[in-house]
Coordinates of C-alpha atoms and ligand atoms in Angstrom, one line a residue:
M23 CA 74.3 -22.2 -53.2
N24 CA 73.6 -25.7 -54.7
A25 CA 75.5 -28.9 -54.3
Q26 CA 77.1 -30.0 -57.6
T27 CA 78.2 -33.5 -58.5
H28 CA 81.9 -33.4 -59.4
H29 CA 82.2 -37.1 -60.4
D30 CA 80.8 -40.3 -59.1
Q31 CA 82.0 -40.0 -55.5
T32 CA 83.1 -36.4 -55.2
S33 CA 80.6 -33.6 -54.5
I34 CA 80.8 -30.0 -53.6
Y35 CA 79.0 -28.5 -50.7
D36 CA 79.0 -25.3 -48.7
V37 CA 79.6 -27.2 -45.5
V38 CA 80.8 -30.6 -44.4
I39 CA 79.7 -31.7 -40.9
V40 CA 81.4 -34.6 -39.2
G41 CA 79.2 -36.5 -36.7
A42 CA 75.4 -36.9 -36.3
G43 CA 74.9 -36.6 -32.6
F44 CA 73.0 -33.6 -31.0
A45 CA 75.6 -31.3 -32.6
G46 CA 75.6 -32.6 -36.1
L47 CA 71.8 -32.9 -36.3
Y48 CA 71.2 -29.3 -35.2
L49 CA 74.0 -28.1 -37.6
I50 CA 72.3 -29.7 -40.6
H51 CA 69.0 -28.1 -39.7
L52 CA 70.3 -24.7 -39.0
L53 CA 72.7 -24.4 -41.9
R54 CA 70.1 -25.7 -44.4
S55 CA 67.6 -23.2 -43.1
R56 CA 70.1 -20.5 -44.0
G57 CA 70.3 -21.7 -47.6
L58 CA 73.5 -23.6 -47.4
T59 CA 74.2 -27.1 -48.8
V60 CA 75.6 -29.6 -46.3
R61 CA 76.9 -33.1 -46.2
C62 CA 77.1 -34.9 -42.9
F63 CA 79.3 -38.0 -42.4
E64 CA 78.6 -40.3 -39.4
A65 CA 80.8 -43.3 -38.5
G66 CA 77.9 -45.2 -36.9
D67 CA 75.1 -46.8 -38.9
G68 CA 72.5 -44.6 -37.1
V69 CA 72.2 -41.1 -35.8
G70 CA 72.4 -40.1 -32.1
G71 CA 76.1 -40.1 -31.3
T72 CA 76.7 -40.8 -27.6
W73 CA 73.2 -42.3 -27.4
Y74 CA 73.8 -44.5 -30.4
W75 CA 77.1 -45.9 -29.1
N76 CA 76.5 -46.2 -25.3
R77 CA 73.8 -48.8 -25.2
Y78 CA 75.0 -50.5 -22.0
P79 CA 72.3 -51.5 -19.5
G80 CA 71.7 -48.5 -17.1
A81 CA 72.9 -45.8 -19.5
R82 CA 70.9 -42.6 -18.9
C83 CA 71.4 -38.9 -18.7
D84 CA 72.4 -37.1 -15.5
V85 CA 70.9 -33.8 -16.5
E86 CA 67.1 -33.8 -16.2
S87 CA 65.4 -35.0 -19.4
Q88 CA 63.4 -31.9 -20.0
E89 CA 66.5 -29.8 -19.8
Y90 CA 68.7 -32.3 -21.7
S91 CA 66.9 -31.7 -25.0
F92 CA 66.9 -29.1 -27.8
S93 CA 65.3 -25.8 -27.1
F94 CA 65.5 -24.3 -30.6
N95 CA 62.3 -25.6 -32.0
K96 CA 59.0 -25.1 -30.2
E97 CA 57.2 -27.8 -32.2
L98 CA 59.8 -30.4 -31.3
E99 CA 59.4 -29.4 -27.7
R100 CA 55.6 -29.7 -27.8
E101 CA 55.5 -33.0 -29.7
W102 CA 58.0 -34.9 -27.6
R103 CA 57.1 -36.3 -24.2
W104 CA 59.8 -37.2 -21.7
T105 CA 58.5 -39.8 -19.2
E106 CA 61.3 -40.0 -16.6
R107 CA 63.3 -37.5 -14.6
Y108 CA 66.5 -38.9 -16.1
S109 CA 65.8 -40.6 -19.4
D110 CA 67.4 -43.8 -20.4
Q111 CA 69.5 -44.3 -23.5
T112 CA 66.7 -45.9 -25.5
Q113 CA 64.5 -42.8 -25.0
I114 CA 67.2 -40.3 -25.8
L115 CA 68.1 -42.2 -28.9
G116 CA 64.4 -42.4 -29.8
Y117 CA 64.2 -38.6 -29.4
L118 CA 67.2 -38.0 -31.6
N119 CA 65.7 -40.2 -34.3
F120 CA 62.4 -38.4 -33.9
V121 CA 64.3 -35.1 -34.5
A122 CA 66.1 -36.5 -37.5
D123 CA 62.8 -37.6 -39.0
R124 CA 60.7 -34.6 -38.1
L125 CA 63.3 -32.1 -39.5
E126 CA 64.0 -34.4 -42.5
L127 CA 67.7 -34.5 -41.8
R128 CA 68.5 -38.0 -43.0
R129 CA 68.8 -37.1 -46.7
D130 CA 72.0 -35.1 -46.0
I131 CA 73.6 -37.8 -43.8
A132 CA 75.9 -40.5 -44.9
L133 CA 75.9 -43.3 -42.3
S134 CA 78.7 -45.9 -41.8
A135 CA 81.0 -43.2 -43.2
R136 CA 84.0 -42.5 -41.0
V137 CA 85.9 -39.4 -42.0
Q138 CA 89.5 -40.3 -42.4
S139 CA 91.0 -37.0 -43.5
A140 CA 90.0 -33.4 -43.9
I141 CA 92.6 -31.4 -45.9
F142 CA 92.6 -27.7 -46.7
D143 CA 93.6 -26.7 -50.1
D144 CA 95.4 -23.3 -49.9
I145 CA 94.9 -22.4 -53.5
R146 CA 91.2 -23.4 -53.9
K147 CA 90.4 -22.3 -50.3
R148 CA 88.4 -25.4 -49.9
W149 CA 88.4 -28.4 -47.5
T150 CA 88.5 -31.9 -49.0
V151 CA 87.0 -34.5 -46.7
Q152 CA 87.3 -38.2 -47.3
A153 CA 85.1 -40.8 -45.7
S154 CA 85.3 -44.6 -45.4
N155 CA 82.2 -45.0 -47.6
G156 CA 84.2 -43.9 -50.6
E157 CA 82.7 -40.4 -50.7
T158 CA 84.9 -37.3 -51.1
A159 CA 83.3 -34.0 -50.3
I160 CA 84.8 -30.6 -51.2
A161 CA 83.4 -27.8 -49.0
R162 CA 84.1 -24.2 -48.1
F163 CA 83.6 -24.9 -44.4
C164 CA 84.3 -28.0 -42.4
I165 CA 82.7 -28.4 -39.0
M166 CA 83.8 -31.1 -36.5
A167 CA 80.8 -32.2 -34.5
T168 CA 82.7 -35.3 -33.5
G169 CA 81.8 -35.2 -29.8
C170 CA 83.8 -34.7 -26.7
L171 CA 83.2 -38.2 -25.3
S172 CA 83.1 -40.3 -28.4
A173 CA 86.6 -41.8 -28.8
A174 CA 86.3 -44.9 -26.6
Q175 CA 89.4 -45.8 -24.7
L176 CA 90.2 -49.5 -24.5
P177 CA 93.3 -49.8 -22.3
N178 CA 96.1 -51.8 -23.8
I179 CA 96.3 -54.4 -20.9
K180 CA 98.8 -57.2 -21.5
G181 CA 97.1 -60.3 -23.0
R182 CA 93.8 -58.4 -23.6
D183 CA 93.3 -59.9 -27.0
S184 CA 93.9 -63.5 -25.8
F185 CA 90.8 -63.4 -23.6
K186 CA 88.5 -66.3 -24.7
G187 CA 85.2 -64.9 -23.3
E188 CA 83.1 -61.9 -24.4
L189 CA 84.7 -58.5 -24.2
Y190 CA 82.8 -55.2 -24.4
H191 CA 83.4 -51.4 -24.0
T192 CA 80.5 -49.4 -22.6
G193 CA 81.1 -46.8 -25.3
Q194 CA 80.9 -49.3 -28.1
W195 CA 78.2 -51.5 -26.8
P196 CA 76.9 -54.1 -29.4
H197 CA 73.4 -53.8 -30.9
H198 CA 72.6 -57.4 -30.0
D199 CA 71.3 -58.4 -26.6
V200 CA 74.1 -59.1 -24.2
D201 CA 73.2 -62.1 -22.0
F202 CA 74.7 -61.9 -18.5
E203 CA 72.6 -64.8 -17.1
G204 CA 74.6 -67.5 -15.3
K205 CA 77.9 -65.8 -16.2
H206 CA 80.9 -64.6 -14.3
V207 CA 81.4 -61.0 -15.4
G208 CA 84.2 -58.5 -14.6
V209 CA 83.8 -54.8 -14.9
I210 CA 86.9 -52.6 -15.1
G211 CA 86.3 -49.0 -14.2
T212 CA 84.1 -47.1 -11.7
G213 CA 83.5 -43.7 -13.4
S214 CA 80.0 -42.6 -14.5
S215 CA 79.6 -45.5 -17.0
G216 CA 80.8 -48.1 -14.5
I217 CA 78.6 -46.7 -11.8
Q218 CA 75.6 -47.0 -14.1
V219 CA 76.3 -50.5 -15.5
I220 CA 77.5 -52.2 -12.3
P221 CA 74.1 -52.4 -10.5
Q222 CA 72.4 -53.6 -13.7
I223 CA 74.9 -56.4 -14.4
A224 CA 74.8 -57.4 -10.7
Q225 CA 71.1 -58.1 -11.0
R226 CA 71.5 -60.5 -13.9
A227 CA 75.0 -62.1 -13.7
K228 CA 75.8 -65.2 -11.7
H229 CA 78.8 -63.3 -10.2
L230 CA 80.1 -59.8 -10.8
T231 CA 83.7 -58.8 -10.0
V232 CA 84.3 -55.0 -10.1
F233 CA 87.9 -54.0 -10.7
Q234 CA 88.3 -50.5 -9.1
R235 CA 91.5 -48.4 -9.5
T236 CA 90.1 -45.1 -8.1
P237 CA 86.8 -44.6 -6.3
N238 CA 84.5 -41.8 -7.3
F239 CA 81.9 -39.7 -5.5
S240 CA 78.3 -40.6 -6.5
I241 CA 75.0 -38.9 -5.6
P242 CA 71.7 -40.8 -5.9
A243 CA 69.6 -40.0 -8.9
W244 CA 66.3 -40.8 -7.3
N245 CA 65.0 -41.3 -10.8
K246 CA 61.2 -41.5 -11.1
P247 CA 58.5 -41.0 -13.7
L248 CA 57.8 -37.3 -14.4
S249 CA 54.6 -36.3 -12.7
P250 CA 51.7 -34.6 -14.6
E251 CA 52.4 -31.5 -12.4
K252 CA 56.1 -31.4 -13.4
I253 CA 55.2 -31.8 -17.1
A254 CA 52.6 -29.1 -16.9
D255 CA 54.9 -26.8 -15.0
W256 CA 57.6 -27.3 -17.6
N257 CA 55.2 -26.7 -20.5
M258 CA 53.9 -23.5 -18.9
N259 CA 57.3 -22.0 -18.0
R260 CA 59.6 -23.7 -20.5
D261 CA 60.8 -20.5 -22.2
D262 CA 61.7 -18.8 -18.9
Y263 CA 63.4 -21.9 -17.7
R264 CA 65.5 -22.2 -20.8
A265 CA 66.5 -18.6 -20.7
I266 CA 67.6 -18.9 -17.1
A267 CA 69.6 -22.1 -17.8
K268 CA 71.4 -20.6 -20.8
K269 CA 72.6 -17.6 -18.7
S270 CA 73.7 -19.9 -15.9
R271 CA 77.1 -21.4 -15.2
S272 CA 76.2 -24.9 -16.1
G273 CA 73.3 -24.5 -18.5
I274 CA 71.2 -26.3 -15.9
L275 CA 68.5 -25.1 -13.5
Y276 CA 70.5 -26.0 -10.4
E277 CA 70.0 -24.0 -7.3
Y278 CA 73.4 -22.2 -7.3
A279 CA 74.2 -21.1 -3.8
T280 CA 75.2 -17.5 -3.1
R281 CA 76.6 -18.3 0.4
S282 CA 79.8 -19.8 1.5
V283 CA 80.2 -23.0 3.6
F284 CA 81.5 -20.8 6.3
D285 CA 78.5 -18.4 6.4
V286 CA 76.5 -21.1 8.2
N287 CA 77.0 -23.3 11.2
E288 CA 77.5 -27.0 11.0
D289 CA 73.8 -27.9 11.6
E290 CA 72.6 -25.6 8.9
R291 CA 75.4 -26.9 6.5
L292 CA 74.4 -30.6 7.1
K293 CA 70.7 -29.7 6.6
E294 CA 71.6 -28.1 3.3
Y295 CA 73.6 -31.2 2.2
E296 CA 70.9 -33.5 3.4
A297 CA 68.2 -31.6 1.5
R298 CA 70.2 -31.7 -1.7
W299 CA 71.1 -35.4 -1.2
L300 CA 67.3 -36.1 -0.9
R301 CA 66.6 -34.1 -4.1
G302 CA 69.4 -36.1 -5.8
G303 CA 71.7 -35.4 -8.8
A304 CA 74.6 -33.1 -9.4
N305 CA 72.8 -30.1 -7.8
F306 CA 74.5 -31.4 -4.7
V307 CA 77.9 -29.8 -5.5
H308 CA 76.3 -26.4 -5.9
A309 CA 75.2 -26.3 -2.2
F310 CA 77.7 -23.5 -1.4
N311 CA 79.5 -21.1 -3.6
D312 CA 83.0 -22.0 -2.5
L313 CA 82.9 -25.8 -2.9
F314 CA 85.0 -25.6 -6.1
L315 CA 87.3 -22.9 -4.7
D316 CA 88.3 -23.7 -1.2
E317 CA 89.7 -27.1 -0.1
K318 CA 88.4 -26.7 3.5
A319 CA 84.9 -25.9 2.2
N320 CA 85.0 -28.8 -0.2
E321 CA 86.0 -31.2 2.6
T322 CA 82.7 -30.6 4.4
A323 CA 80.8 -31.8 1.3
A324 CA 83.1 -34.7 0.7
A325 CA 82.8 -35.7 4.4
F326 CA 79.0 -35.7 4.1
V327 CA 79.1 -38.0 1.1
K328 CA 81.7 -40.3 2.6
E329 CA 79.4 -40.7 5.6
K330 CA 76.6 -41.6 3.2
I331 CA 78.8 -44.3 1.5
R332 CA 79.5 -45.8 5.0
S333 CA 75.8 -45.9 5.7
R334 CA 74.9 -47.5 2.3
V335 CA 77.6 -50.2 2.3
K336 CA 77.2 -52.8 5.0
D337 CA 80.8 -54.1 5.1
P338 CA 83.0 -51.3 6.5
Q339 CA 86.1 -52.7 4.7
I340 CA 84.3 -52.5 1.4
A341 CA 82.9 -49.0 2.2
K342 CA 86.5 -47.9 2.9
I343 CA 87.7 -49.1 -0.5
L344 CA 84.8 -47.3 -2.2
T345 CA 85.5 -44.0 -0.4
P346 CA 87.3 -41.5 -2.6
N347 CA 90.5 -40.0 -1.0
D348 CA 92.5 -38.6 -3.9
H349 CA 90.4 -35.6 -5.2
P350 CA 88.1 -32.9 -3.9
I351 CA 84.4 -33.8 -4.5
G352 CA 83.2 -32.5 -7.9
T353 CA 86.6 -32.0 -9.5
K354 CA 86.1 -35.2 -11.4
R355 CA 82.7 -35.3 -13.1
I356 CA 80.4 -36.2 -10.2
C357 CA 78.5 -39.5 -10.8
V358 CA 74.8 -39.9 -10.4
D359 CA 73.6 -43.4 -9.5
T360 CA 70.8 -45.8 -8.9
D361 CA 71.7 -48.2 -6.1
Y362 CA 75.4 -48.2 -6.9
Y363 CA 76.8 -48.5 -3.3
E364 CA 74.0 -50.9 -2.3
T365 CA 75.1 -53.2 -5.1
Y366 CA 78.2 -54.1 -3.0
N367 CA 75.9 -55.5 -0.3
R368 CA 74.9 -58.3 -2.7
K369 CA 76.3 -61.8 -2.2
N370 CA 77.1 -62.2 -5.9
V371 CA 79.3 -59.0 -6.1
T372 CA 83.1 -58.8 -5.3
L373 CA 85.1 -55.6 -5.3
V374 CA 88.8 -55.8 -6.2
D375 CA 91.0 -52.9 -5.1
L376 CA 93.5 -52.5 -7.9
R377 CA 95.5 -50.1 -5.7
K378 CA 96.3 -53.0 -3.4
E379 CA 96.3 -55.8 -5.9
P380 CA 97.3 -54.4 -9.3
M381 CA 96.0 -56.0 -12.5
T382 CA 99.0 -57.7 -14.1
G383 CA 97.3 -58.8 -17.3
I384 CA 94.4 -60.6 -19.0
S385 CA 94.7 -64.3 -19.7
P386 CA 92.5 -66.5 -21.9
E387 CA 90.5 -67.3 -18.7
G388 CA 90.2 -64.0 -17.0
I389 CA 91.9 -61.2 -15.2
A390 CA 95.3 -61.7 -13.6
L391 CA 96.2 -60.1 -10.3
G392 CA 99.7 -61.3 -9.8
D393 CA 99.5 -65.0 -9.2
R394 CA 95.8 -65.0 -8.8
I395 CA 93.5 -65.3 -11.8
I396 CA 89.8 -64.3 -11.6
P397 CA 88.0 -66.6 -14.0
L398 CA 85.5 -64.7 -16.2
D399 CA 83.1 -65.4 -19.0
M400 CA 82.9 -61.7 -19.9
I401 CA 84.9 -58.5 -19.3
V402 CA 83.2 -55.1 -19.6
F403 CA 85.5 -52.2 -20.0
A404 CA 84.0 -49.1 -18.5
T405 CA 87.3 -47.3 -19.0
G406 CA 86.1 -44.1 -20.6
F407 CA 87.2 -42.0 -23.5
D408 CA 90.1 -40.0 -25.0
A409 CA 88.0 -37.0 -24.2
V410 CA 87.6 -33.7 -26.1
T411 CA 90.6 -34.1 -28.4
G412 CA 90.5 -37.9 -29.1
A413 CA 87.9 -37.9 -31.9
L414 CA 89.6 -34.9 -33.6
L415 CA 93.1 -36.3 -33.5
R416 CA 91.9 -39.7 -34.9
I417 CA 91.2 -37.8 -38.2
D418 CA 94.1 -36.6 -40.4
I419 CA 93.3 -32.9 -40.3
R420 CA 95.6 -30.6 -42.2
G421 CA 95.3 -26.8 -42.4
Q422 CA 97.3 -24.2 -44.2
N423 CA 100.6 -25.3 -45.7
G424 CA 99.9 -28.9 -44.8
L425 CA 100.1 -28.2 -41.1
T426 CA 98.5 -31.1 -39.2
L427 CA 96.3 -30.7 -36.1
K428 CA 98.3 -33.5 -34.5
E429 CA 101.6 -31.5 -34.8
T430 CA 99.8 -28.3 -33.8
W431 CA 98.5 -29.8 -30.6
Q432 CA 101.5 -31.9 -29.7
E433 CA 102.0 -30.1 -26.4
G434 CA 98.3 -29.8 -25.7
P435 CA 95.3 -28.4 -27.7
K436 CA 95.1 -24.7 -28.4
S437 CA 92.0 -23.0 -29.8
Y438 CA 90.2 -19.7 -29.8
L439 CA 87.0 -20.0 -27.8
G440 CA 87.2 -23.8 -28.4
L441 CA 85.6 -23.0 -31.8
A442 CA 88.5 -22.4 -34.1
V443 CA 92.3 -23.1 -34.4
A444 CA 94.9 -20.7 -35.9
G445 CA 96.3 -22.1 -39.1
F446 CA 93.0 -24.0 -39.9
P447 CA 90.8 -21.5 -41.9
N448 CA 87.1 -22.1 -42.2
L449 CA 87.3 -25.0 -39.7
F450 CA 85.0 -25.0 -36.7
I451 CA 84.8 -27.3 -33.8
V452 CA 81.7 -27.9 -31.7
T453 CA 82.5 -28.5 -28.0
G454 CA 86.2 -28.3 -28.7
P455 CA 89.0 -27.8 -26.1
G456 CA 88.7 -24.5 -24.4
S457 CA 84.9 -24.4 -24.7
P458 CA 82.5 -24.9 -21.7
S459 CA 81.0 -28.1 -23.3
I460 CA 81.5 -31.0 -20.9
T461 CA 81.3 -28.9 -17.8
T462 CA 77.7 -28.0 -18.7
N463 CA 74.4 -29.4 -19.9
V464 CA 76.1 -30.3 -23.2
V465 CA 73.0 -29.8 -25.3
M466 CA 72.8 -26.2 -24.2
A467 CA 76.5 -25.7 -25.0
I468 CA 75.9 -27.4 -28.4
E469 CA 73.0 -25.0 -29.2
Q470 CA 75.2 -22.0 -28.4
H471 CA 78.1 -23.3 -30.5
V472 CA 75.9 -24.2 -33.5
E473 CA 74.1 -20.9 -33.4
W474 CA 77.4 -19.0 -33.2
I475 CA 78.9 -20.9 -36.1
G476 CA 75.7 -20.6 -38.0
R477 CA 75.8 -16.8 -37.6
C478 CA 79.4 -16.6 -38.7
V479 CA 79.0 -18.8 -41.8
T480 CA 75.8 -16.8 -42.7
D481 CA 77.7 -13.5 -42.3
L482 CA 80.3 -14.8 -44.8
K483 CA 77.9 -16.4 -47.2
S484 CA 77.9 -13.6 -49.7
K485 CA 81.7 -13.5 -50.0
P486 CA 82.5 -17.0 -51.4
D487 CA 86.3 -16.7 -51.3
V488 CA 86.7 -15.0 -48.0
M489 CA 88.2 -17.1 -45.1
I490 CA 88.0 -16.8 -41.4
E491 CA 90.7 -18.0 -39.0
A492 CA 91.6 -17.6 -35.4
R493 CA 94.4 -15.1 -34.8
S494 CA 97.4 -16.7 -33.0
D495 CA 97.6 -13.9 -30.4
A496 CA 93.8 -14.1 -29.6
Q497 CA 94.2 -17.9 -29.4
E498 CA 97.2 -17.6 -27.0
N499 CA 95.2 -15.2 -24.8
W500 CA 92.2 -17.5 -24.7
V501 CA 94.3 -20.6 -23.9
Q502 CA 95.9 -18.6 -21.0
H503 CA 92.5 -17.4 -19.8
V504 CA 91.1 -21.0 -19.8
R505 CA 94.1 -22.1 -17.7
D506 CA 93.9 -19.1 -15.4
V507 CA 90.2 -19.8 -14.7
A508 CA 90.9 -23.5 -14.0
A509 CA 93.9 -22.6 -11.8
G510 CA 91.7 -20.5 -9.6
T511 CA 89.6 -23.5 -8.7
L512 CA 90.2 -27.0 -7.3
F513 CA 89.7 -28.8 -10.6
P514 CA 93.3 -29.2 -11.5
K515 CA 93.8 -31.2 -8.3
A516 CA 92.1 -34.2 -9.7
K517 CA 93.7 -36.6 -12.2
S518 CA 90.7 -36.6 -14.4
W519 CA 89.8 -36.8 -18.1
Y520 CA 89.2 -33.1 -17.8
M521 CA 93.0 -32.9 -17.5
G522 CA 93.8 -35.6 -20.1
A523 CA 95.2 -37.6 -17.2
N524 CA 93.3 -40.8 -18.2
I525 CA 95.3 -41.3 -21.4
P526 CA 98.9 -42.5 -21.2
G527 CA 101.1 -39.9 -22.9
K528 CA 98.4 -37.2 -23.3
P529 CA 99.6 -33.7 -22.5
Q530 CA 98.0 -32.7 -19.2
V531 CA 96.2 -29.5 -19.6
F532 CA 92.8 -28.5 -18.4
L533 CA 90.6 -29.1 -21.4
P534 CA 87.3 -27.4 -20.9
Y535 CA 86.5 -23.8 -20.1
I536 CA 84.9 -23.5 -16.6
G537 CA 84.2 -19.8 -16.7
G538 CA 80.5 -20.6 -17.1
L539 CA 78.2 -21.0 -20.1
G540 CA 76.4 -17.7 -19.6
N541 CA 79.6 -15.7 -19.5
Y542 CA 81.0 -17.6 -22.4
T543 CA 77.9 -17.0 -24.5
R544 CA 77.9 -13.3 -23.8
L545 CA 81.6 -13.1 -24.8
C546 CA 81.1 -15.1 -28.0
D547 CA 78.2 -12.8 -29.0
E548 CA 80.2 -9.7 -28.3
I549 CA 83.1 -11.0 -30.4
A550 CA 80.8 -11.7 -33.3
T551 CA 79.2 -8.3 -33.1
D552 CA 82.6 -6.7 -32.9
N553 CA 83.3 -8.0 -36.4
Y554 CA 84.7 -11.3 -35.1
R555 CA 87.3 -9.8 -32.9
G556 CA 90.3 -12.1 -32.6
F557 CA 89.7 -13.6 -36.0
L558 CA 91.4 -12.9 -39.3
I559 CA 88.9 -12.4 -42.1
Y560 CA 90.8 -12.3 -45.4
Ligands
FAD624 P1 78.4 -37.2 -29.9 O1 77.0 -37.5 -29.4 O2 79.5 -37.9 -29.3 O3 78.4 -37.4 -31.5 C1 79.5 -37.4 -32.2 C2 79.4 -38.3 -33.4 O4 80.5 -38.1 -34.3 C3 79.4 -39.8 -33.1 O5 78.2 -40.4 -33.5 C4 80.6 -40.3 -33.8 O6 80.4 -41.6 -34.3 C5 80.8 -39.3 -34.8 N1 82.2 -39.3 -35.3 C6 83.3 -39.1 -34.5 N2 84.4 -39.1 -35.3 C7 84.0 -39.3 -36.6 C8 84.6 -39.5 -37.8 N3 85.9 -39.4 -37.9 N4 83.8 -39.7 -38.9 C9 82.5 -39.7 -38.8 N5 81.8 -39.6 -37.7 C10 82.6 -39.4 -36.6 N6 76.1 -34.8 -21.3 C11 75.2 -34.1 -20.6 O7 75.2 -32.8 -20.7 N7 74.4 -34.7 -19.8 C12 74.4 -36.1 -19.7 O8 73.6 -36.6 -18.9 C13 75.3 -36.8 -20.4 N8 75.4 -38.1 -20.3 C14 76.3 -38.8 -21.0 C15 76.3 -40.2 -20.9 C16 77.3 -40.9 -21.6 C17 77.3 -42.4 -21.4 C18 78.3 -40.3 -22.3 C19 79.4 -41.0 -23.0 C20 78.2 -38.9 -22.4 C21 77.2 -38.2 -21.8 N9 77.1 -36.8 -21.9 C22 76.2 -36.1 -21.2 C23 78.0 -36.1 -22.9 C24 77.4 -36.3 -24.3 O9 78.5 -36.7 -25.1 C25 76.8 -35.0 -24.9 O10 75.7 -34.6 -24.0 C26 76.2 -35.1 -26.3 O11 75.4 -36.2 -26.5 C27 77.3 -34.9 -27.3 O12 76.7 -34.7 -28.6 P2 77.7 -34.4 -29.8 O13 76.8 -34.4 -31.0 O14 78.5 -33.2 -29.5 O15 78.7 -35.6 -29.8
NAP625 P1 85.8 -42.3 -16.8 O1 85.1 -41.3 -15.9 O2 87.1 -41.8 -17.4 O3 86.0 -43.6 -15.9 C1 86.9 -44.6 -16.4 C2 87.1 -45.6 -15.3 O4 87.9 -46.7 -15.8 C3 87.9 -45.0 -14.1 O5 87.4 -45.6 -12.9 C4 89.3 -45.4 -14.4 O6 90.1 -45.5 -13.3 C5 89.1 -46.8 -15.0 N1 90.2 -47.3 -15.8 C6 90.6 -46.7 -16.9 N2 91.7 -47.4 -17.4 C7 91.9 -48.4 -16.5 C8 92.9 -49.5 -16.4 N3 93.8 -49.6 -17.4 N4 92.8 -50.3 -15.4 C9 91.9 -50.1 -14.4 N5 90.9 -49.1 -14.4 C10 91.0 -48.3 -15.5 O7 84.9 -42.8 -18.0 P2 83.3 -43.0 -18.0 O8 82.8 -43.7 -16.8 O9 83.0 -43.6 -19.3 O10 82.7 -41.5 -18.0 C11 83.2 -40.5 -18.9 C12 82.3 -39.4 -18.9 O11 81.2 -39.6 -19.7 C13 81.7 -39.0 -17.5 O12 82.6 -38.3 -16.7 C14 80.5 -38.2 -17.9 O13 80.8 -36.9 -18.4 C15 80.0 -39.0 -19.2 N6 79.0 -40.0 -18.7 C16 77.9 -39.6 -18.1 C17 77.0 -40.5 -17.7 C18 75.7 -40.1 -17.0 O14 75.5 -40.3 -15.9 N7 74.9 -39.4 -17.7 C19 77.2 -41.9 -17.8 C20 78.4 -42.3 -18.4 C21 79.3 -41.3 -18.9 P3 91.1 -44.3 -12.8 O15 90.1 -43.2 -12.3 O16 92.0 -44.8 -11.8 O17 91.8 -43.8 -14.1

């Protein structure tokens, strides 16, 4: 199937892909290799997605580098060398640019091209996709690879736009150097982004004020260069490691415990927590198999980390403000840090507890806390994202009979397997609501989604006017299953972005599927083999 030019700016393709992060890049490669024509639109002026946008100092992955990379191509794996346990943003962005070059992906990508609308034509059975660069693409399939953490959330704080100093969001970090030297800087937000950027800014700014609304749990990364032994081991056993990861719950080579907190005595429990603390990273929350299921069990892990916070922060009052008390550990994405808590021991760092002293607005000079104004030269918003659904709902997506995705998802998103939505034929979503995506090593989740979509599109390739669409009953059952699985855990107890709780007015439903990547993959494969059970093919 060849792309044909329709007129100057309208072209016809088999598939339009929106987004050129990990997901979009792999989609281009895989679908092209199956003989399909593709056009990819990317809003940024470079590829890389998350790693293109989040250039803030300290940005790095919290899944180990060797695992947080593509597994589908042995040559890419052999040629690329990770150097640190957790790679920084520049290295991951470098890697994604290497992939784009090595697989010659750029010729099918339009950069600085934000997709504004994707509209399904019932008669022609084709999607019409319009982008801000003036291009219109008509395609049989439309795949949203728009990212689950790509719609930056800049809170609408009174007076925000009157601020005279510099204002940045971690998820839309500028390409020029940001100079903190000699400046009074304020950071709003203490999620994973805040926890990474705060220690970096503290080292460079004259004074840093952190505005914290809710404290989070963080585990040290103990980041370090990858040793020659670790590299050799990975190279030798890579295929086995990847196979194990893909079958696991999180797509990560964690040591998943098989015993309960209550199977061991307190000494043994503390030993286990200490050992995991010293190994670092999110592996900590897999120390026992009931940490996400039983509040009492969870409290033991939370108490251990709270004690660590007290030991890392010299001032007991500040330690208290930094200690989480409103959610079970791990039910908000656990943070992984380098010297986060120690940063509050510095003389040039102040912590403001917004629970005690709420932010009342932003003035031209700084941040207002009632009558008090904290004068600032720069405000950094580390305030997160309209996660999972945000990037999709910022596009005017219309399916059959003009039905909009916005209307369809008014009371919360519904999808079948997180991959497809009833009423939207030939539309696929990568890491959509109801898929494991953000609760896993997202790169492994992306590979699974892309390969499943690739299989489906290839199976339908020889029937050009046939459509595939999620059946409403299958979708309802899946949505219920996603909720039931979440309800059996402690996750819904946290007011997190997993629940949509960080966005005013967003329906509060548990967005990802936490039944495990391995189980999900098996189910998706079974469904495809069973002639796409739960889908209408017509
Ligand atoms: P993205 O990388 O978000 O790419 C989506 C692309 O779509 C973006 O470039 C965006 O510009 C584009 N786009 C969106 N809307 C439009 C539109 N309308 N028109 C055109 N283009 C559009 N996950 C992990 O598993 N481990 C980690 O350690 C980890 N660290 C992270 C650190 C940060 C700071 C953040 C924000 C996320 C992190 N994540 C991590 C999650 C991360 O988003 C995924 O791992 C992965 O990079 C997602 O790839 P993607 O291609 O699905 O989406
Ligand atoms: P986040 O986890 O949603 O944290 C946002 C922070 O901003 C929270 O502390 C929130 O406080 C605060 N906030 C939001 N609006 C506010 C307001 N109006 N006033 C005061 N405070 C406000 O976002 P994030 O830190 O960007 O992380 C999002 C996700 O991206 C992570 O969970 C993770 O999956 C991924 N990520 C990963 C890494 C990594 O280590 N690899 C790094 C960065 C991001 P409340 O909690 O009170 O709402």
